[in-house]
PDB file of C-alpha atoms and ligand atoms in Angstrom:
ATOM      1  CA  MET A   1     -19.176  13.926  74.719  1.00  0.00           C
ATOM      2  CA  PRO A   2     -22.543  14.893  73.161  1.00  0.00           C
ATOM      3  CA  VAL A   3     -24.139  18.094  74.344  1.00  0.00           C
ATOM      4  CA  ASN A   4     -27.769  17.762  75.365  1.00  0.00           C
ATOM      5  CA  LEU A   5     -28.529  21.431  75.880  1.00  0.00           C
ATOM      6  CA  LYS A   6     -30.946  23.028  73.456  1.00  0.00           C
ATOM      7  CA  LYS A   7     -29.232  26.100  72.108  1.00  0.00           C
ATOM      8  CA  GLU A   8     -30.868  29.418  71.345  1.00  0.00           C
ATOM      9  CA  ASP A   9     -30.024  28.973  67.689  1.00  0.00           C
ATOM     10  CA  ASN A  10     -29.676  25.904  65.466  1.00  0.00           C
ATOM     11  CA  VAL A  11     -26.545  24.497  63.932  1.00  0.00           C
ATOM     12  CA  LYS A  12     -25.546  26.251  60.713  1.00  0.00           C
ATOM     13  CA  PHE A  13     -23.472  25.799  57.579  1.00  0.00           C
ATOM     14  CA  PHE A  14     -21.110  28.553  56.468  1.00  0.00           C
ATOM     15  CA  LEU A  15     -19.168  28.344  53.216  1.00  0.00           C
ATOM     16  CA  ASP A  16     -15.388  28.714  53.544  1.00  0.00           C
ATOM     17  CA  THR A  17     -14.457  30.328  50.239  1.00  0.00           C
ATOM     18  CA  ALA A  18     -13.934  33.587  48.379  1.00  0.00           C
ATOM     19  CA  ASP A  19     -15.196  32.120  45.100  1.00  0.00           C
ATOM     20  CA  LEU A  20     -18.314  34.014  43.986  1.00  0.00           C
ATOM     21  CA  ALA A  21     -19.616  31.206  41.769  1.00  0.00           C
ATOM     22  CA  GLU A  22     -19.413  28.745  44.661  1.00  0.00           C
ATOM     23  CA  ILE A  23     -21.148  31.202  46.979  1.00  0.00           C
ATOM     24  CA  GLU A  24     -23.911  31.875  44.435  1.00  0.00           C
ATOM     25  CA  GLU A  25     -24.440  28.164  43.892  1.00  0.00           C
ATOM     26  CA  ALA A  26     -24.463  27.283  47.609  1.00  0.00           C
ATOM     27  CA  ALA A  27     -26.720  30.247  48.432  1.00  0.00           C
ATOM     28  CA  SER A  28     -29.216  29.036  45.811  1.00  0.00           C
ATOM     29  CA  TRP A  29     -29.589  25.751  47.725  1.00  0.00           C
ATOM     30  CA  GLY A  30     -31.381  27.647  50.479  1.00  0.00           C
ATOM     31  CA  ALA A  31     -29.410  26.372  53.470  1.00  0.00           C
ATOM     32  CA  LEU A  32     -26.414  28.685  53.614  1.00  0.00           C
ATOM     33  CA  ALA A  33     -26.105  30.827  56.749  1.00  0.00           C
ATOM     34  CA  GLY A  34     -22.815  32.647  56.216  1.00  0.00           C
ATOM     35  CA  VAL A  35     -19.445  32.857  54.491  1.00  0.00           C
ATOM     36  CA  THR A  36     -15.899  32.886  55.835  1.00  0.00           C
ATOM     37  CA  THR A  37     -12.910  34.018  53.815  1.00  0.00           C
ATOM     38  CA  ASN A  38      -9.219  34.231  54.569  1.00  0.00           C
ATOM     39  CA  PRO A  39      -6.147  35.623  52.748  1.00  0.00           C
ATOM     40  CA  THR A  40      -5.325  32.203  51.255  1.00  0.00           C
ATOM     41  CA  LEU A  41      -8.831  31.740  49.880  1.00  0.00           C
ATOM     42  CA  TYR A  42      -8.746  35.253  48.382  1.00  0.00           C
ATOM     43  CA  ALA A  43      -5.315  34.620  46.814  1.00  0.00           C
ATOM     44  CA  ARG A  44      -6.627  31.304  45.415  1.00  0.00           C
ATOM     45  CA  ILE A  45      -9.229  33.085  43.279  1.00  0.00           C
ATOM     46  CA  GLY A  46      -6.613  35.556  41.995  1.00  0.00           C
ATOM     47  CA  GLY A  47      -7.882  38.378  44.225  1.00  0.00           C
ATOM     48  CA  LYS A  48      -6.163  41.786  43.976  1.00  0.00           C
ATOM     49  CA  LEU A  49      -5.433  44.003  46.970  1.00  0.00           C
ATOM     50  CA  ASP A  50      -7.301  47.034  45.635  1.00  0.00           C
ATOM     51  CA  ASP A  51     -10.381  44.934  44.874  1.00  0.00           C
ATOM     52  CA  PHE A  52     -10.611  43.237  48.289  1.00  0.00           C
ATOM     53  CA  HIS A  53     -13.314  45.452  49.799  1.00  0.00           C
ATOM     54  CA  ASN A  54     -15.347  45.346  46.585  1.00  0.00           C
ATOM     55  CA  HIS A  55     -15.074  41.583  46.575  1.00  0.00           C
ATOM     56  CA  ILE A  56     -16.349  41.324  50.146  1.00  0.00           C
ATOM     57  CA  LYS A  57     -19.216  43.626  49.152  1.00  0.00           C
ATOM     58  CA  ARG A  58     -20.068  41.299  46.242  1.00  0.00           C
ATOM     59  CA  ILE A  59     -20.204  38.351  48.654  1.00  0.00           C
ATOM     60  CA  CYS A  60     -22.448  40.329  51.026  1.00  0.00           C
ATOM     61  CA  ASP A  61     -24.767  41.196  48.149  1.00  0.00           C
ATOM     62  CA  ILE A  62     -25.047  37.542  47.110  1.00  0.00           C
ATOM     63  CA  VAL A  63     -25.822  36.134  50.538  1.00  0.00           C
ATOM     64  CA  GLY A  64     -27.963  39.001  51.827  1.00  0.00           C
ATOM     65  CA  PRO A  65     -28.003  40.897  55.109  1.00  0.00           C
ATOM     66  CA  ASP A  66     -28.834  37.951  57.361  1.00  0.00           C
ATOM     67  CA  CYS A  67     -25.687  36.012  56.509  1.00  0.00           C
ATOM     68  CA  PRO A  68     -22.491  37.060  58.284  1.00  0.00           C
ATOM     69  CA  VAL A  69     -19.460  37.366  55.990  1.00  0.00           C
ATOM     70  CA  SER A  70     -16.041  37.107  57.648  1.00  0.00           C
ATOM     71  CA  ALA A  71     -13.288  39.265  56.125  1.00  0.00           C
ATOM     72  CA  GLU A  72      -9.816  38.929  57.595  1.00  0.00           C
ATOM     73  CA  SER A  73      -7.443  41.663  58.682  1.00  0.00           C
ATOM     74  CA  VAL A  74      -3.799  40.941  57.903  1.00  0.00           C
ATOM     75  CA  ALA A  75      -2.510  43.794  60.076  1.00  0.00           C
ATOM     76  CA  MET A  76      -0.153  42.877  62.905  1.00  0.00           C
ATOM     77  CA  THR A  77      -0.565  45.668  65.461  1.00  0.00           C
ATOM     78  CA  ARG A  78      -3.681  46.450  67.488  1.00  0.00           C
ATOM     79  CA  ASP A  79      -4.060  49.963  66.082  1.00  0.00           C
ATOM     80  CA  GLU A  80      -3.725  48.763  62.503  1.00  0.00           C
ATOM     81  CA  ILE A  81      -6.119  45.870  63.083  1.00  0.00           C
ATOM     82  CA  VAL A  82      -8.669  48.239  64.628  1.00  0.00           C
ATOM     83  CA  ARG A  83      -8.291  50.626  61.675  1.00  0.00           C
ATOM     84  CA  ASP A  84      -8.652  47.746  59.256  1.00  0.00           C
ATOM     85  CA  GLY A  85     -11.631  46.370  61.163  1.00  0.00           C
ATOM     86  CA  ARG A  86     -13.454  49.721  61.118  1.00  0.00           C
ATOM     87  CA  GLU A  87     -12.957  49.958  57.342  1.00  0.00           C
ATOM     88  CA  LEU A  88     -14.090  46.367  56.769  1.00  0.00           C
ATOM     89  CA  ALA A  89     -17.168  46.919  58.927  1.00  0.00           C
ATOM     90  CA  LYS A  90     -18.189  49.861  56.700  1.00  0.00           C
ATOM     91  CA  ILE A  91     -18.511  47.538  53.668  1.00  0.00           C
ATOM     92  CA  ALA A  92     -21.848  46.102  54.831  1.00  0.00           C
ATOM     93  CA  PRO A  93     -23.682  45.579  58.133  1.00  0.00           C
ATOM     94  CA  ASN A  94     -23.175  41.807  57.952  1.00  0.00           C
ATOM     95  CA  VAL A  95     -19.367  41.971  57.702  1.00  0.00           C
ATOM     96  CA  VAL A  96     -17.577  40.225  60.554  1.00  0.00           C
ATOM     97  CA  VAL A  97     -13.926  41.153  61.091  1.00  0.00           C
ATOM     98  CA  LYS A  98     -11.740  38.070  61.210  1.00  0.00           C
ATOM     99  CA  ILE A  99      -8.748  38.470  63.486  1.00  0.00           C
ATOM    100  CA  PRO A 100      -6.016  35.947  64.369  1.00  0.00           C
ATOM    101  CA  THR A 101      -5.716  34.776  67.959  1.00  0.00           C
ATOM    102  CA  MET A 102      -2.664  36.699  69.204  1.00  0.00           C
ATOM    103  CA  VAL A 103      -2.007  39.434  71.751  1.00  0.00           C
ATOM    104  CA  GLU A 104      -2.477  42.302  69.294  1.00  0.00           C
ATOM    105  CA  GLY A 105      -5.561  40.552  67.925  1.00  0.00           C
ATOM    106  CA  LEU A 106      -7.137  40.224  71.362  1.00  0.00           C
ATOM    107  CA  ALA A 107      -6.599  43.909  72.112  1.00  0.00           C
ATOM    108  CA  ALA A 108      -8.085  44.877  68.747  1.00  0.00           C
ATOM    109  CA  THR A 109     -11.022  42.539  69.316  1.00  0.00           C
ATOM    110  CA  ARG A 110     -11.803  44.227  72.643  1.00  0.00           C
ATOM    111  CA  GLN A 111     -11.738  47.638  70.995  1.00  0.00           C
ATOM    112  CA  LEU A 112     -13.880  46.616  68.012  1.00  0.00           C
ATOM    113  CA  ALA A 113     -16.367  44.738  70.215  1.00  0.00           C
ATOM    114  CA  ASP A 114     -16.720  47.859  72.378  1.00  0.00           C
ATOM    115  CA  GLU A 115     -17.545  49.776  69.179  1.00  0.00           C
ATOM    116  CA  GLY A 116     -20.210  47.201  68.263  1.00  0.00           C
ATOM    117  CA  ILE A 117     -18.204  45.562  65.473  1.00  0.00           C
ATOM    118  CA  PRO A 118     -18.429  41.756  65.468  1.00  0.00           C
ATOM    119  CA  VAL A 119     -15.194  39.773  65.410  1.00  0.00           C
ATOM    120  CA  ASN A 120     -14.481  36.207  64.355  1.00  0.00           C
ATOM    121  CA  MET A 121     -11.349  35.154  66.226  1.00  0.00           C
ATOM    122  CA  THR A 122      -9.534  32.782  63.931  1.00  0.00           C
ATOM    123  CA  LEU A 123      -6.525  30.453  64.050  1.00  0.00           C
ATOM    124  CA  CYS A 124      -7.762  29.294  67.440  1.00  0.00           C
ATOM    125  CA  PHE A 125      -6.428  25.908  68.524  1.00  0.00           C
ATOM    126  CA  THR A 126      -6.765  25.585  72.283  1.00  0.00           C
ATOM    127  CA  VAL A 127      -9.202  26.157  75.134  1.00  0.00           C
ATOM    128  CA  PRO A 128      -7.139  28.964  76.733  1.00  0.00           C
ATOM    129  CA  GLN A 129      -7.021  30.760  73.371  1.00  0.00           C
ATOM    130  CA  ALA A 130     -10.793  30.376  73.024  1.00  0.00           C
ATOM    131  CA  ILE A 131     -11.433  31.665  76.548  1.00  0.00           C
ATOM    132  CA  LEU A 132      -9.241  34.699  75.904  1.00  0.00           C
ATOM    133  CA  ALA A 133     -11.077  35.341  72.635  1.00  0.00           C
ATOM    134  CA  ALA A 134     -14.404  35.104  74.469  1.00  0.00           C
ATOM    135  CA  ARG A 135     -13.233  37.450  77.223  1.00  0.00           C
ATOM    136  CA  ALA A 136     -12.004  39.915  74.631  1.00  0.00           C
ATOM    137  CA  GLY A 137     -15.537  40.087  73.227  1.00  0.00           C
ATOM    138  CA  ALA A 138     -15.283  37.922  70.102  1.00  0.00           C
ATOM    139  CA  ARG A 139     -18.690  37.199  68.570  1.00  0.00           C
ATOM    140  CA  TYR A 140     -17.396  34.026  66.855  1.00  0.00           C
ATOM    141  CA  ILE A 141     -14.500  31.741  67.735  1.00  0.00           C
ATOM    142  CA  SER A 142     -13.016  29.499  65.047  1.00  0.00           C
ATOM    143  CA  PRO A 143     -11.175  26.433  66.308  1.00  0.00           C
ATOM    144  CA  PHE A 144      -9.310  24.752  63.424  1.00  0.00           C
ATOM    145  CA  VAL A 145      -9.859  21.013  63.173  1.00  0.00           C
ATOM    146  CA  GLY A 146      -7.965  19.822  60.081  1.00  0.00           C
ATOM    147  CA  ARG A 147      -4.762  21.723  60.769  1.00  0.00           C
ATOM    148  CA  PHE A 148      -4.532  20.012  64.154  1.00  0.00           C
ATOM    149  CA  ASP A 149      -4.939  16.670  62.415  1.00  0.00           C
ATOM    150  CA  ASP A 150      -2.194  17.740  59.982  1.00  0.00           C
ATOM    151  CA  ILE A 151       0.323  17.732  62.835  1.00  0.00           C
ATOM    152  CA  SER A 152      -0.885  14.341  64.096  1.00  0.00           C
ATOM    153  CA  GLU A 153      -3.012  15.824  66.892  1.00  0.00           C
ATOM    154  CA  ASP A 154      -6.725  15.157  67.359  1.00  0.00           C
ATOM    155  CA  GLY A 155      -8.494  18.213  65.926  1.00  0.00           C
ATOM    156  CA  LEU A 156     -11.976  16.976  66.831  1.00  0.00           C
ATOM    157  CA  ALA A 157     -10.974  16.376  70.462  1.00  0.00           C
ATOM    158  CA  GLN A 158      -9.630  19.929  70.630  1.00  0.00           C
ATOM    159  CA  LEU A 159     -12.862  21.263  69.125  1.00  0.00           C
ATOM    160  CA  ASP A 160     -14.874  19.284  71.671  1.00  0.00           C
ATOM    161  CA  ASP A 161     -12.824  20.798  74.501  1.00  0.00           C
ATOM    162  CA  VAL A 162     -13.439  24.318  73.183  1.00  0.00           C
ATOM    163  CA  VAL A 163     -17.186  23.754  72.732  1.00  0.00           C
ATOM    164  CA  ARG A 164     -17.554  22.369  76.242  1.00  0.00           C
ATOM    165  CA  ALA A 165     -15.341  24.962  77.936  1.00  0.00           C
ATOM    166  CA  ILE A 166     -17.086  27.920  76.304  1.00  0.00           C
ATOM    167  CA  GLY A 167     -20.496  26.265  76.820  1.00  0.00           C
ATOM    168  CA  ASN A 168     -19.839  26.136  80.574  1.00  0.00           C
ATOM    169  CA  TYR A 169     -20.208  29.909  80.836  1.00  0.00           C
ATOM    170  CA  ASP A 170     -22.396  32.757  79.715  1.00  0.00           C
ATOM    171  CA  PHE A 171     -20.228  35.188  77.776  1.00  0.00           C
ATOM    172  CA  THR A 172     -23.104  37.266  76.440  1.00  0.00           C
ATOM    173  CA  ALA A 173     -22.110  40.316  78.492  1.00  0.00           C
ATOM    174  CA  ASP A 174     -18.768  40.481  76.650  1.00  0.00           C
ATOM    175  CA  THR A 175     -19.998  40.193  73.080  1.00  0.00           C
ATOM    176  CA  VAL A 176     -21.352  42.757  70.650  1.00  0.00           C
ATOM    177  CA  ASN A 177     -24.933  43.644  71.652  1.00  0.00           C
ATOM    178  CA  GLY A 178     -24.877  40.869  74.263  1.00  0.00           C
ATOM    179  CA  GLU A 179     -25.218  38.185  71.613  1.00  0.00           C
ATOM    180  CA  GLN A 180     -24.364  34.566  72.268  1.00  0.00           C
ATOM    181  CA  ILE A 181     -20.843  33.561  71.232  1.00  0.00           C
ATOM    182  CA  GLU A 182     -20.894  31.029  68.436  1.00  0.00           C
ATOM    183  CA  ILE A 183     -18.222  28.413  67.852  1.00  0.00           C
ATOM    184  CA  ILE A 184     -17.329  27.944  64.190  1.00  0.00           C
ATOM    185  CA  ALA A 185     -15.758  24.567  63.492  1.00  0.00           C
ATOM    186  CA  ALA A 186     -13.174  25.580  60.871  1.00  0.00           C
ATOM    187  CA  SER A 187     -10.536  23.836  58.783  1.00  0.00           C
ATOM    188  CA  ILE A 188     -13.136  21.172  58.012  1.00  0.00           C
ATOM    189  CA  ARG A 189     -11.860  18.439  55.727  1.00  0.00           C
ATOM    190  CA  SER A 190     -14.694  15.880  55.605  1.00  0.00           C
ATOM    191  CA  ALA A 191     -18.417  15.335  56.063  1.00  0.00           C
ATOM    192  CA  ASN A 192     -17.518  13.346  59.181  1.00  0.00           C
ATOM    193  CA  HIS A 193     -15.889  16.453  60.665  1.00  0.00           C
ATOM    194  CA  VAL A 194     -19.274  18.157  60.197  1.00  0.00           C
ATOM    195  CA  THR A 195     -21.098  15.245  61.842  1.00  0.00           C
ATOM    196  CA  GLN A 196     -18.795  15.248  64.843  1.00  0.00           C
ATOM    197  CA  ALA A 197     -18.880  19.044  65.171  1.00  0.00           C
ATOM    198  CA  ALA A 198     -22.694  18.970  65.295  1.00  0.00           C
ATOM    199  CA  LEU A 199     -22.719  16.099  67.817  1.00  0.00           C
ATOM    200  CA  MET A 200     -20.412  18.129  70.041  1.00  0.00           C
ATOM    201  CA  GLY A 201     -22.709  21.138  69.802  1.00  0.00           C
ATOM    202  CA  ALA A 202     -20.526  23.437  67.687  1.00  0.00           C
ATOM    203  CA  ASP A 203     -22.822  26.204  66.443  1.00  0.00           C
ATOM    204  CA  ILE A 204     -21.481  26.426  62.905  1.00  0.00           C
ATOM    205  CA  ALA A 205     -19.354  24.396  60.511  1.00  0.00           C
ATOM    206  CA  THR A 206     -17.596  26.445  57.854  1.00  0.00           C
ATOM    207  CA  VAL A 207     -16.858  24.157  54.959  1.00  0.00           C
ATOM    208  CA  PRO A 208     -15.202  24.345  51.533  1.00  0.00           C
ATOM    209  CA  PHE A 209     -17.645  23.963  48.629  1.00  0.00           C
ATOM    210  CA  GLY A 210     -16.349  20.462  47.810  1.00  0.00           C
ATOM    211  CA  ILE A 211     -17.152  19.273  51.330  1.00  0.00           C
ATOM    212  CA  LEU A 212     -20.568  20.941  51.239  1.00  0.00           C
ATOM    213  CA  LYS A 213     -21.366  18.922  48.101  1.00  0.00           C
ATOM    214  CA  LYS A 214     -20.202  15.754  49.853  1.00  0.00           C
ATOM    215  CA  CYS A 215     -22.479  16.621  52.775  1.00  0.00           C
ATOM    216  CA  VAL A 216     -25.487  16.682  50.436  1.00  0.00           C
ATOM    217  CA  SER A 217     -24.910  13.354  48.756  1.00  0.00           C
ATOM    218  CA  HIS A 218     -24.621   9.711  49.724  1.00  0.00           C
ATOM    219  CA  PRO A 219     -24.235   6.622  47.489  1.00  0.00           C
ATOM    220  CA  LEU A 220     -27.331   5.055  49.066  1.00  0.00           C
ATOM    221  CA  THR A 221     -29.335   8.180  48.251  1.00  0.00           C
ATOM    222  CA  ASP A 222     -28.176   7.908  44.611  1.00  0.00           C
ATOM    223  CA  ARG A 223     -28.938   4.190  44.488  1.00  0.00           C
ATOM    224  CA  GLY A 224     -32.362   4.672  46.090  1.00  0.00           C
ATOM    225  CA  LEU A 225     -33.240   7.464  43.689  1.00  0.00           C
ATOM    226  CA  GLU A 226     -32.196   5.354  40.713  1.00  0.00           C
ATOM    227  CA  SER A 227     -34.489   2.490  41.775  1.00  0.00           C
ATOM    228  CA  PHE A 228     -37.397   4.858  42.523  1.00  0.00           C
ATOM    229  CA  LEU A 229     -37.096   6.350  39.030  1.00  0.00           C
ATOM    230  CA  LYS A 230     -36.922   2.903  37.427  1.00  0.00           C
ATOM    231  CA  ASP A 231     -40.001   1.748  39.334  1.00  0.00           C
ATOM    232  CA  TRP A 232     -41.851   4.940  38.420  1.00  0.00           C
ATOM    233  CA  GLU A 233     -41.225   4.141  34.758  1.00  0.00           C
ATOM    234  CA  LYS A 234     -42.959   0.789  35.381  1.00  0.00           C
ATOM    235  CA  VAL A 235     -45.919   2.656  36.881  1.00  0.00           C
ATOM    236  CA  GLN A 236     -46.110   4.946  33.850  1.00  0.00           C
ATOM    237  CA  ASN A 237     -46.027   1.975  31.436  1.00  0.00           C
ATOM    238  CA  ALA A 238     -48.482  -0.162  33.401  1.00  0.00           C
TER     239      ALA A 238
HETATM  240  O1  G3P B 301     -11.276  29.657  57.276  1.00  0.00           O
HETATM  241  C1  G3P B 301     -10.190  29.067  57.869  1.00  0.00           C
HETATM  242  C2  G3P B 301     -10.086  27.564  57.758  1.00  0.00           C
HETATM  243  O2  G3P B 301     -11.329  26.988  57.552  1.00  0.00           O
HETATM  244  C3  G3P B 301      -9.013  27.114  56.838  1.00  0.00           C
HETATM  245  O3  G3P B 301      -9.063  25.740  56.569  1.00  0.00           O
HETATM  246  O4  G3P B 301      -8.375  23.776  55.254  1.00  0.00           O
HETATM  247  O5  G3P B 301      -6.995  25.877  55.142  1.00  0.00           O
HETATM  248  O6  G3P B 301      -7.012  24.481  57.186  1.00  0.00           O
HETATM  249  P1  G3P B 301      -7.792  24.940  56.011  1.00  0.00           P
END
């Protein structure tokens, strides 16, 4: 169901990668609003444990202070996650601590939010999980679309439920500095996922670089450009 409310902020693209070249390229296009990383994405670029914080710093330097950069904690207990989160938050002011939706993660989120550290609650699949994340003070909630599709469920329908359920309430009192919670449509596998996420009123779509490129282009755009250039040649030779 489309959302007709005008939100305080406009829909945004985040890049879902740890690859610096991709981030530099996407940032140069002028429309990038943030970056999300996860342990898999960091492993994919051959990331080393002792370089993780430096790598997050490099991403923050590329995108600048206005773009949130999510860095995930892989700790499993609330105290460890909080410790991890505090360290990650020291890297740069725009670091957002990414924490999985689980009991220990919720408790850590509450603690970090109370300390003014923004959290992106990840691996969120259902409305109750999203509500708990919101109540725990998460600044961002990341429902996964594609992974739901992977198990023959309807990821977009689940995202729609989360967007509408969270949109029914004002959670600003629970979040860091009373900011509006933003829903990040994650695990995006196609440009159509982005379309549907925006129609539902998701605040952000975090997309792999390959999907971002697909979002820019369309065969009719290419065909139209080709004919414009051909016709312009005629003008020049007239
Ligand atoms: O950032 C988390 C999410 O976007 C991962 O996506 O494609 O691995 O399910 P995917």
